[in-house]
Amino acid sequence: MTSTSLLLTAPLLHAQASLPAFPGKPVTMVVPFAAGQSGDILARLIGESLARLWGQPLIVDNKGGAGGTLGSIAVARATPDGYTLLLGSSGPTAIAPSLYKKVGYDPNKDFTPIVNVAGVPQVLLVSAGSPHRSVQDLLNAARAQPGKLSYGSGGKGSTAHLTMELFKSMAGIEMEHVPYKGAGPAYPDLVAGRLDAMFDTTPAALPLIRAGQIRALGVSTEQRTPSLPDVPTLAQAGIKGFELVAWWGILAPAGLNPALQQRLNQDFRKVLALEEVKRRLEDLGMVVLAGSSDDFRQFIRSEHEKFAALIRNNNIVVE
C-alpha cells in the first residue's frame, strides 16, 4: 500500500476503531408505503437475515402516505446514529422532489446513502385476450389510431406513468393516460380489456401473468429479467436504448458517521449475497444491485436528474 493510500485510509480506520459496538439495540427501518406491498416484503426479508447477523431485531415501521414522502421526511429529520434507516425507492427519492413544489427534503443533501438493494423491472402489460401479442403489435395499433388507445397507471407522476411517457416519447406514439389511485385498482380494467396497456413492477404483475390473466410484452431493463426469461427487453423489441428501472435502496439521515456508513454497507451486502435472499428476490421479480455507498450516491444523483428532465420535458405537474 502506498503512503498516500495509508494517509487516505487512516481516518476511516481510526473512526472504525472508535465506534461503539453496533447495533446495541433494535434498528428501525422506515418503509414509506403500506404493509403488504413489495417494499414491505423486501424490508422484512432483509430484516430477518440482518437480525441474525446483528443479534438485534430490525423493526419495520410502515409510514405510508403522500407517495412515500411522509416516511422519507421522518427519516430525513431523524438522529443520524444508524438506528433509523429508510427503505428509499425511485418514487419518493428520485421522482417526488421534481414532481411536487415542496416535498420537504433534498435527495442529494438530506440523506446518507448506504446501499442500493434491488432493481425492479417495469413490465409492459396487456390483457390475456388482447390482440396485441408483441410490442410491435401495440405500436402499430397506436400509430394507426393516434390517441385512441388507453393506458393505466397508479397515478399521475408515478413510476409507471413516467415509464410509459418515456416509452411513448421514444416510440413516437400517443396514448390516453387513465390514472388510478394505485396500480391495484387498474388491474380489473386491464384484465377485462377496458385498458389497452399499462406498465407495472414485476412483483405486482407476476401473479396475474402466471395465472394467465395478463400478458407481458416487454421489460424495461437492459437485460432480460430471470423471472420472465421469455419476455424480451423493450430495446430488443424495437425501442432502441430504452432502459428504466424502479429500485429500492437503504438510506440514513444526513450526517451519519462515515465509518458506520461503511459498516452498514458491508452488513447489507453480506445479507444480499446470501443464496436464499438472492433466490427469494428473483422469485419476486427483483434483481440484486448491491454496491458501494459511493456508487449509490452517484446513482441517486443520476436518477434524480433523469426523472427531472422527463418530468420537465413532458410538462408533468402534480399539485
Short mmCIF file of C-alpha atoms in Angstrom, two decimals:
data_model
loop_
_atom_site.label_atom_id
_atom_site.label_comp_id
_atom_site.label_asym_id
_atom_site.label_seq_id
_atom_site.Cartn_x
_atom_site.Cartn_y
_atom_site.Cartn_z
CA MET A 1 0.00 0.00 0.00
CA THR A 2 1.39 3.44 -0.88
CA SER A 3 1.97 6.18 1.71
CA THR A 4 -0.83 8.17 0.05
CA SER A 5 -3.24 5.24 0.47
CA LEU A 6 -2.28 4.93 4.12
CA LEU A 7 -3.00 8.63 4.65
CA LEU A 8 -6.41 8.30 2.96
CA THR A 9 -7.47 5.19 4.89
CA ALA A 10 -6.09 6.18 8.29
CA PRO A 11 -9.01 8.49 9.27
CA LEU A 12 -11.59 5.83 8.37
CA LEU A 13 -9.68 3.09 10.24
CA HIS A 14 -9.41 5.37 13.28
CA ALA A 15 -13.15 6.13 13.10
CA GLN A 16 -13.96 2.42 12.86
CA ALA A 17 -11.79 1.64 15.87
CA SER A 18 -13.50 4.34 17.94
CA LEU A 19 -17.05 3.25 17.03
CA PRO A 20 -19.09 1.73 19.85
CA ALA A 21 -20.48 -1.75 19.26
CA PHE A 22 -23.29 -1.54 16.72
CA PRO A 23 -26.10 -2.26 16.99
CA GLY A 24 -26.55 -2.15 20.72
CA LYS A 25 -30.34 -2.01 20.44
CA PRO A 26 -33.06 -2.68 17.81
CA VAL A 27 -32.75 -0.83 14.49
CA THR A 28 -35.83 0.68 12.82
CA MET A 29 -36.28 0.62 9.06
CA VAL A 30 -38.97 3.01 7.85
CA VAL A 31 -40.86 1.72 4.81
CA PRO A 32 -42.73 4.74 3.36
CA PHE A 33 -45.55 2.59 1.99
CA ALA A 34 -48.35 0.45 3.40
CA ALA A 35 -47.77 -3.05 4.72
CA GLY A 36 -48.02 -5.89 2.22
CA GLN A 37 -46.55 -4.05 -0.76
CA SER A 38 -43.31 -5.14 -2.43
CA GLY A 39 -41.14 -2.74 -0.39
CA ASP A 40 -42.61 -4.04 2.85
CA ILE A 41 -41.97 -7.64 1.77
CA LEU A 42 -38.39 -6.75 0.82
CA ALA A 43 -37.70 -4.98 4.14
CA ARG A 44 -38.97 -7.92 6.19
CA LEU A 45 -36.98 -10.40 4.10
CA ILE A 46 -33.74 -8.47 4.62
CA GLY A 47 -34.63 -7.77 8.23
CA GLU A 48 -34.77 -11.45 9.14
CA SER A 49 -31.19 -12.04 7.94
CA LEU A 50 -29.87 -8.80 9.44
CA ALA A 51 -31.36 -9.70 12.82
CA ARG A 52 -29.41 -12.96 12.78
CA LEU A 53 -26.22 -11.14 11.77
CA TRP A 54 -26.60 -8.37 14.35
CA GLY A 55 -28.15 -10.25 17.25
CA GLN A 56 -30.69 -7.42 17.38
CA PRO A 57 -34.11 -7.14 15.72
CA LEU A 58 -34.74 -4.91 12.74
CA ILE A 59 -38.15 -3.31 13.22
CA VAL A 60 -40.10 -2.47 10.06
CA ASP A 61 -42.11 0.73 10.53
CA ASN A 62 -44.65 1.38 7.78
CA LYS A 63 -45.16 5.14 7.38
CA GLY A 64 -47.21 5.36 4.20
CA GLY A 65 -48.73 8.45 2.64
CA ALA A 66 -48.15 11.14 0.01
CA GLY A 67 -46.42 8.79 -2.41
CA GLY A 68 -43.76 7.76 0.09
CA THR A 69 -42.73 11.29 1.02
CA LEU A 70 -44.09 11.27 4.60
CA GLY A 71 -41.88 8.39 5.68
CA SER A 72 -38.94 9.90 3.83
CA ILE A 73 -39.37 13.20 5.67
CA ALA A 74 -39.46 11.37 9.01
CA VAL A 75 -36.09 9.74 8.35
CA ALA A 76 -34.52 12.93 6.95
CA ARG A 77 -35.34 14.58 10.31
CA ALA A 78 -34.20 11.65 12.50
CA THR A 79 -30.98 11.46 14.51
CA PRO A 80 -28.11 10.21 12.30
CA ASP A 81 -26.98 7.41 14.61
CA GLY A 82 -27.65 4.37 12.41
CA TYR A 83 -30.73 3.29 14.36
CA THR A 84 -33.22 4.85 11.94
CA LEU A 85 -32.96 3.80 8.30
CA LEU A 86 -35.16 4.35 5.25
CA LEU A 87 -36.08 1.92 2.52
CA GLY A 88 -35.87 4.53 -0.21
CA SER A 89 -37.12 3.98 -3.72
CA SER A 90 -37.27 5.63 -7.12
CA GLY A 91 -40.65 7.23 -6.39
CA PRO A 92 -40.08 9.29 -3.25
CA THR A 93 -36.29 9.58 -3.62
CA ALA A 94 -35.73 10.29 -7.33
CA ILE A 95 -39.12 11.42 -8.70
CA ALA A 96 -41.05 13.28 -5.99
CA PRO A 97 -38.54 16.13 -5.48
CA SER A 98 -39.11 17.20 -9.11
CA LEU A 99 -42.80 16.35 -9.21
CA TYR A 100 -44.02 18.36 -6.21
CA LYS A 101 -43.35 22.02 -5.48
CA LYS A 102 -42.48 21.33 -1.83
CA VAL A 103 -41.50 17.79 -0.96
CA GLY A 104 -39.72 18.51 2.33
CA TYR A 105 -36.26 17.08 1.58
CA ASP A 106 -33.41 17.13 -0.93
CA PRO A 107 -32.47 13.59 -2.04
CA ASN A 108 -28.84 14.61 -2.55
CA LYS A 109 -28.35 16.53 0.71
CA ASP A 110 -30.70 15.19 3.39
CA PHE A 111 -29.73 11.51 3.35
CA THR A 112 -26.64 9.34 3.74
CA PRO A 113 -26.68 6.63 1.05
CA ILE A 114 -25.98 3.15 2.42
CA VAL A 115 -26.57 0.65 -0.39
CA ASN A 116 -28.72 0.15 -3.49
CA VAL A 117 -30.58 -3.07 -2.72
CA ALA A 118 -32.61 -4.20 -5.71
CA GLY A 119 -33.77 -3.18 -9.14
CA VAL A 120 -37.37 -3.78 -10.08
CA PRO A 121 -38.16 -4.08 -13.80
CA GLN A 122 -41.26 -2.40 -15.16
CA VAL A 123 -43.27 -4.71 -17.41
CA LEU A 124 -45.40 -3.61 -20.36
CA LEU A 125 -48.71 -5.43 -19.89
CA VAL A 126 -51.87 -6.13 -21.87
CA SER A 127 -54.90 -8.31 -21.24
CA ALA A 128 -54.53 -12.01 -21.99
CA GLY A 129 -57.29 -11.53 -24.56
CA SER A 130 -55.67 -8.53 -26.22
CA PRO A 131 -54.99 -8.70 -29.96
CA HIS A 132 -51.57 -7.17 -29.24
CA ARG A 133 -49.19 -10.08 -28.83
CA SER A 134 -45.96 -8.10 -29.12
CA VAL A 135 -44.58 -4.62 -28.57
CA GLN A 136 -44.70 -4.04 -32.32
CA ASP A 137 -48.40 -5.01 -32.42
CA LEU A 138 -49.14 -2.37 -29.78
CA LEU A 139 -47.03 0.25 -31.56
CA ASN A 140 -48.70 -0.44 -34.90
CA ALA A 141 -52.16 -0.07 -33.34
CA ALA A 142 -51.17 3.16 -31.57
CA ARG A 143 -49.75 4.64 -34.77
CA ALA A 144 -52.85 3.69 -36.72
CA GLN A 145 -55.12 5.36 -34.12
CA PRO A 146 -53.19 8.24 -32.50
CA GLY A 147 -54.51 8.95 -29.00
CA LYS A 148 -57.23 6.28 -29.17
CA LEU A 149 -55.50 3.54 -27.16
CA SER A 150 -55.50 3.91 -23.37
CA TYR A 151 -53.03 3.03 -20.65
CA GLY A 152 -53.41 2.95 -16.89
CA SER A 153 -51.06 3.84 -14.05
CA GLY A 154 -51.03 4.10 -10.28
CA GLY A 155 -51.38 7.87 -10.56
CA LYS A 156 -50.03 10.94 -12.26
CA GLY A 157 -46.28 11.14 -11.74
CA SER A 158 -45.95 7.52 -10.60
CA THR A 159 -43.02 5.46 -11.86
CA ALA A 160 -45.37 3.53 -14.14
CA HIS A 161 -46.75 6.78 -15.60
CA LEU A 162 -43.26 8.14 -16.26
CA THR A 163 -42.14 4.82 -17.75
CA MET A 164 -44.99 4.98 -20.27
CA GLU A 165 -44.25 8.64 -21.02
CA LEU A 166 -40.67 7.67 -21.85
CA PHE A 167 -41.93 4.72 -23.92
CA LYS A 168 -44.34 6.95 -25.87
CA SER A 169 -41.67 9.57 -26.46
CA MET A 170 -39.07 7.10 -27.71
CA ALA A 171 -41.60 5.21 -29.85
CA GLY A 172 -43.23 8.36 -31.26
CA ILE A 173 -46.80 7.38 -30.31
CA GLU A 174 -49.75 8.92 -28.45
CA MET A 175 -51.95 7.10 -25.93
CA GLU A 176 -54.55 8.31 -23.44
CA HIS A 177 -53.48 8.22 -19.77
CA VAL A 178 -56.02 6.89 -17.26
CA PRO A 179 -54.66 7.46 -13.73
CA TYR A 180 -55.85 5.35 -10.78
CA LYS A 181 -55.36 5.65 -7.04
CA GLY A 182 -52.67 3.00 -7.01
CA ALA A 183 -51.85 0.29 -9.53
CA GLY A 184 -54.12 -2.30 -7.90
CA PRO A 185 -57.41 -0.68 -8.95
CA ALA A 186 -56.23 -0.56 -12.58
CA TYR A 187 -55.86 -4.32 -12.92
CA PRO A 188 -59.55 -5.25 -13.24
CA ASP A 189 -59.87 -2.85 -16.19
CA LEU A 190 -56.65 -4.17 -17.74
CA VAL A 191 -57.72 -7.81 -17.35
CA ALA A 192 -61.16 -7.01 -18.82
CA GLY A 193 -59.61 -5.18 -21.78
CA ARG A 194 -61.05 -1.79 -20.86
CA LEU A 195 -57.45 -0.57 -20.73
CA ASP A 196 -55.22 -1.34 -23.69
CA ALA A 197 -51.96 -1.45 -21.74
CA MET A 198 -50.05 -0.41 -18.64
CA PHE A 199 -46.66 -0.68 -17.00
CA ASP A 200 -46.19 -2.13 -13.54
CA THR A 201 -43.46 -3.78 -11.49
CA THR A 202 -42.65 -7.45 -11.83
CA PRO A 203 -43.56 -8.30 -8.18
CA ALA A 204 -47.06 -6.89 -8.71
CA ALA A 205 -47.61 -8.31 -12.19
CA LEU A 206 -46.14 -11.81 -11.89
CA PRO A 207 -49.11 -13.48 -10.11
CA LEU A 208 -51.53 -12.36 -12.84
CA ILE A 209 -49.08 -13.23 -15.61
CA ARG A 210 -48.62 -16.72 -14.19
CA ALA A 211 -52.40 -17.06 -13.76
CA GLY A 212 -52.85 -16.34 -17.48
CA GLN A 213 -54.94 -13.19 -16.92
CA ILE A 214 -52.50 -10.70 -18.45
CA ARG A 215 -49.66 -10.89 -20.98
CA ALA A 216 -46.19 -9.39 -20.65
CA LEU A 217 -44.90 -7.81 -23.87
CA GLY A 218 -41.56 -6.39 -22.73
CA VAL A 219 -39.43 -5.46 -19.72
CA SER A 220 -37.79 -2.10 -19.09
CA THR A 221 -34.35 -3.38 -18.06
CA GLU A 222 -31.19 -3.60 -20.17
CA GLN A 223 -31.11 -7.40 -19.72
CA ARG A 224 -34.00 -9.86 -19.57
CA THR A 225 -35.27 -10.49 -16.07
CA PRO A 226 -34.81 -14.02 -14.60
CA SER A 227 -38.45 -14.13 -13.51
CA LEU A 228 -39.64 -13.61 -17.14
CA PRO A 229 -36.88 -15.15 -19.25
CA ASP A 230 -39.03 -15.48 -22.38
CA VAL A 231 -40.10 -11.82 -22.41
CA PRO A 232 -37.85 -9.52 -24.47
CA THR A 233 -36.47 -6.24 -23.24
CA LEU A 234 -38.07 -3.19 -24.82
CA ALA A 235 -34.76 -2.49 -26.55
CA GLN A 236 -34.85 -5.98 -28.07
CA ALA A 237 -38.46 -5.37 -29.08
CA GLY A 238 -37.54 -2.32 -31.12
CA ILE A 239 -37.27 0.65 -28.70
CA LYS A 240 -33.51 1.03 -29.00
CA GLY A 241 -31.76 2.36 -25.90
CA PHE A 242 -34.80 2.00 -23.64
CA GLU A 243 -33.91 1.35 -20.00
CA LEU A 244 -35.71 2.37 -16.84
CA VAL A 245 -35.61 0.51 -13.54
CA ALA A 246 -37.58 1.10 -10.39
CA TRP A 247 -35.36 0.44 -7.38
CA TRP A 248 -35.11 0.06 -3.64
CA GLY A 249 -32.16 1.19 -1.51
CA ILE A 250 -31.18 1.91 2.07
CA LEU A 251 -30.69 5.48 3.27
CA ALA A 252 -29.89 7.06 6.64
CA PRO A 253 -30.26 10.68 7.75
CA ALA A 254 -27.55 13.08 6.58
CA GLY A 255 -24.55 13.36 8.90
CA LEU A 256 -24.07 9.66 9.63
CA ASN A 257 -20.56 8.72 10.80
CA PRO A 258 -18.66 7.58 7.63
CA ALA A 259 -17.31 4.52 9.42
CA LEU A 260 -20.84 3.49 10.42
CA GLN A 261 -21.99 4.12 6.85
CA GLN A 262 -19.28 1.71 5.67
CA ARG A 263 -20.19 -0.86 8.34
CA LEU A 264 -23.87 -0.77 7.36
CA ASN A 265 -22.98 -1.08 3.68
CA GLN A 266 -20.88 -4.16 4.38
CA ASP A 267 -23.59 -5.79 6.53
CA PHE A 268 -26.34 -5.22 3.97
CA ARG A 269 -24.12 -6.58 1.21
CA LYS A 270 -23.40 -9.71 3.28
CA VAL A 271 -27.12 -10.33 3.61
CA LEU A 272 -27.82 -9.61 -0.07
CA ALA A 273 -25.10 -12.11 -1.06
CA LEU A 274 -26.89 -14.98 0.73
CA GLU A 275 -28.22 -17.51 -1.78
CA GLU A 276 -31.62 -17.78 -0.11
CA VAL A 277 -32.04 -13.99 -0.17
CA LYS A 278 -30.99 -13.68 -3.83
CA ARG A 279 -33.30 -16.55 -4.78
CA ARG A 280 -36.25 -15.02 -2.93
CA LEU A 281 -35.65 -11.63 -4.58
CA GLU A 282 -35.53 -13.28 -8.01
CA ASP A 283 -38.80 -15.09 -7.22
CA LEU A 284 -40.29 -11.65 -6.51
CA GLY A 285 -39.01 -10.38 -9.86
CA MET A 286 -36.25 -8.24 -8.35
CA VAL A 287 -32.54 -8.11 -9.21
CA VAL A 288 -29.85 -7.59 -6.53
CA LEU A 289 -27.89 -4.36 -7.13
CA ALA A 290 -25.67 -4.23 -4.00
CA GLY A 291 -22.64 -1.96 -4.47
CA SER A 292 -20.69 0.66 -2.55
CA SER A 293 -22.22 3.64 -0.78
CA ASP A 294 -20.45 5.95 -3.21
CA ASP A 295 -21.95 4.05 -6.17
CA PHE A 296 -25.38 4.54 -4.63
CA ARG A 297 -24.77 8.27 -4.06
CA GLN A 298 -23.90 8.76 -7.74
CA PHE A 299 -26.84 6.58 -8.81
CA ILE A 300 -29.33 8.69 -6.81
CA ARG A 301 -27.98 11.87 -8.36
CA SER A 302 -28.21 10.49 -11.90
CA GLU A 303 -31.72 9.11 -11.29
CA HIS A 304 -32.88 12.45 -9.90
CA GLU A 305 -31.52 14.27 -12.95
CA LYS A 306 -33.04 11.74 -15.37
CA PHE A 307 -36.55 11.93 -13.91
CA ALA A 308 -36.35 15.72 -13.52
CA ALA A 309 -35.69 16.01 -17.26
CA LEU A 310 -38.50 13.55 -18.09
CA ILE A 311 -40.98 15.45 -15.89
CA ARG A 312 -39.91 18.81 -17.31
CA ASN A 313 -39.93 17.72 -20.97
CA ASN A 314 -43.44 16.22 -20.63
CA ASN A 315 -44.79 19.13 -18.53
CA ILE A 316 -45.98 16.79 -15.77
CA VAL A 317 -47.24 18.77 -12.77
CA VAL A 318 -48.84 17.46 -9.57
CA GLU A 319 -50.27 19.97 -7.11
#
